[in-house]
C-alpha cells in the first residue's frame, strides 16, 4: 500500500502509486532562475555620486599599523598601553582563579559521603 501526506488532515492517508511517487507539495531541487548577482550592479564615478559620503569617523588603520609594527620589544597584545595590560591581567586572574576553583571542586567531589 502507498501513502501520502494529506495537507487537510495533516496525517498520512492511503493513495495510489502515481500520487505517492509524485507529491505535489515539493519544489524542484534546482531553482528555476539563477539568484541575482550581489556585485552585479554597475559602479558610479565619484563625480556622479553627488555629495561626498560622510563616514562614521576617521580612518584609524594607518595609526594602528604604525603602533603595532614598531619594534620596541613589547608583545603585540600589550602595545596599546594601560587598557591592554588591564585586560591581560584580568584575563589571567580569571583563568588562574577558574583553574583553582575546578581543582577545589574536584577535591570535594572525590571525598566520600559522610552519613
Tab-separated table of C-alpha atoms in Angstrom:
chain	number	residue	atom	x	y	z
A	1	UNK	CA	0.000	0.000	0.000
A	2	UNK	CA	1.184	3.521	-0.733
A	3	UNK	CA	0.786	6.574	1.475
A	4	UNK	CA	0.831	10.329	1.007
A	5	UNK	CA	0.666	13.258	3.414
A	6	UNK	CA	-2.716	14.953	3.446
A	7	UNK	CA	-2.490	18.719	3.745
A	8	UNK	CA	-6.052	18.948	5.068
A	9	UNK	CA	-5.968	16.383	7.883
A	10	UNK	CA	-2.196	16.635	8.465
A	11	UNK	CA	-1.977	12.810	8.525
A	12	UNK	CA	-0.818	10.028	6.237
A	13	UNK	CA	-3.566	8.678	4.014
A	14	UNK	CA	-3.680	5.814	1.552
A	15	UNK	CA	-3.061	6.616	-2.109
A	16	UNK	CA	-2.124	5.106	-5.433
A	17	UNK	CA	1.495	4.623	-6.544
A	18	UNK	CA	1.479	7.511	-9.019
A	19	UNK	CA	0.388	10.038	-6.384
A	20	UNK	CA	2.780	8.656	-3.741
A	21	UNK	CA	5.825	8.878	-6.021
A	22	UNK	CA	4.989	12.349	-7.358
A	23	UNK	CA	3.955	14.540	-4.416
A	24	UNK	CA	2.565	17.945	-5.277
A	25	UNK	CA	3.974	19.981	-2.384
A	26	UNK	CA	7.676	19.602	-3.120
A	27	UNK	CA	9.707	22.073	-5.129
A	28	UNK	CA	12.438	21.091	-7.569
A	29	UNK	CA	15.931	20.904	-6.079
A	30	UNK	CA	17.427	23.285	-8.657
A	31	UNK	CA	15.979	26.816	-8.717
A	32	UNK	CA	14.276	27.784	-11.963
A	33	UNK	CA	16.183	31.070	-12.279
A	34	UNK	CA	19.643	31.973	-11.001
A	35	UNK	CA	19.848	34.294	-7.992
A	36	UNK	CA	20.653	37.950	-8.555
A	37	UNK	CA	24.334	38.835	-8.540
A	38	UNK	CA	25.460	40.563	-5.379
A	39	UNK	CA	28.132	42.670	-7.033
A	40	UNK	CA	26.412	42.886	-10.403
A	41	UNK	CA	25.326	46.484	-10.033
A	42	UNK	CA	27.421	48.986	-12.006
A	43	UNK	CA	29.620	51.333	-10.043
A	44	UNK	CA	29.299	55.073	-10.316
A	45	UNK	CA	32.087	57.551	-10.831
A	46	UNK	CA	32.766	59.812	-7.854
A	47	UNK	CA	31.560	62.868	-9.747
A	48	UNK	CA	28.206	61.156	-10.431
A	49	UNK	CA	27.687	60.217	-6.800
A	50	UNK	CA	26.637	63.700	-5.778
A	51	UNK	CA	27.705	64.968	-2.355
A	52	UNK	CA	30.628	63.322	-0.668
A	53	UNK	CA	29.733	60.423	1.605
A	54	UNK	CA	30.407	61.166	5.257
A	55	UNK	CA	31.719	58.097	7.017
A	56	UNK	CA	31.250	57.412	10.702
A	57	UNK	CA	34.745	58.505	11.623
A	58	UNK	CA	38.357	58.909	10.618
A	59	UNK	CA	40.362	56.012	9.203
A	60	UNK	CA	42.424	54.739	12.150
A	61	UNK	CA	44.136	51.894	10.297
A	62	UNK	CA	47.377	53.751	9.406
A	63	UNK	CA	47.801	54.894	13.023
A	64	UNK	CA	47.201	51.387	14.368
A	65	UNK	CA	49.606	49.920	11.819
A	66	UNK	CA	52.269	52.379	12.950
A	67	UNK	CA	51.684	51.398	16.605
A	68	UNK	CA	51.621	47.622	16.073
A	69	UNK	CA	54.537	47.438	13.632
A	70	UNK	CA	57.114	49.232	15.771
A	71	UNK	CA	59.939	47.002	17.034
A	72	UNK	CA	60.120	48.021	20.680
A	73	UNK	CA	60.154	44.556	22.286
A	74	UNK	CA	56.619	44.837	23.669
A	75	UNK	CA	54.298	41.895	22.807
A	76	UNK	CA	51.600	42.780	20.295
A	77	UNK	CA	48.802	42.112	22.794
A	78	UNK	CA	50.194	44.815	25.103
A	79	UNK	CA	51.096	47.502	22.531
A	80	UNK	CA	48.230	49.899	23.291
A	81	UNK	CA	49.268	50.526	26.865
A	82	UNK	CA	47.238	50.504	30.068
A	83	UNK	CA	43.893	49.146	28.747
A	84	UNK	CA	45.673	46.152	27.211
A	85	UNK	CA	47.573	45.466	30.420
A	86	UNK	CA	44.348	45.679	32.427
A	87	UNK	CA	42.539	43.260	30.100
A	88	UNK	CA	45.502	40.873	30.061
A	89	UNK	CA	45.855	40.798	33.853
A	90	UNK	CA	42.101	40.398	34.352
A	91	UNK	CA	42.024	37.503	31.906
A	92	UNK	CA	44.973	35.821	33.590
A	93	UNK	CA	43.453	36.285	37.057
A	94	UNK	CA	40.147	34.775	35.929
A	95	UNK	CA	41.989	31.874	34.290
A	96	UNK	CA	44.038	31.086	37.393
A	97	UNK	CA	41.012	31.545	39.652
A	98	UNK	CA	38.893	29.253	37.480
A	99	UNK	CA	41.591	26.582	37.461
A	100	UNK	CA	41.871	26.743	41.259
A	101	UNK	CA	38.081	26.577	41.596
A	102	UNK	CA	37.997	23.477	39.375
A	103	UNK	CA	40.694	21.798	41.457
A	104	UNK	CA	38.851	22.551	44.712
A	105	UNK	CA	35.567	21.276	43.259
A	106	UNK	CA	37.332	18.121	42.066
A	107	UNK	CA	38.827	17.612	45.546
A	108	UNK	CA	35.410	17.906	47.208
A	109	UNK	CA	33.833	15.607	44.624
A	110	UNK	CA	36.482	12.968	45.311
A	111	UNK	CA	35.707	12.868	49.042
A	112	UNK	CA	33.396	10.054	50.206
A	113	UNK	CA	29.937	10.910	51.528
A	114	UNK	CA	29.685	11.120	55.329
A	115	UNK	CA	26.481	9.847	56.859
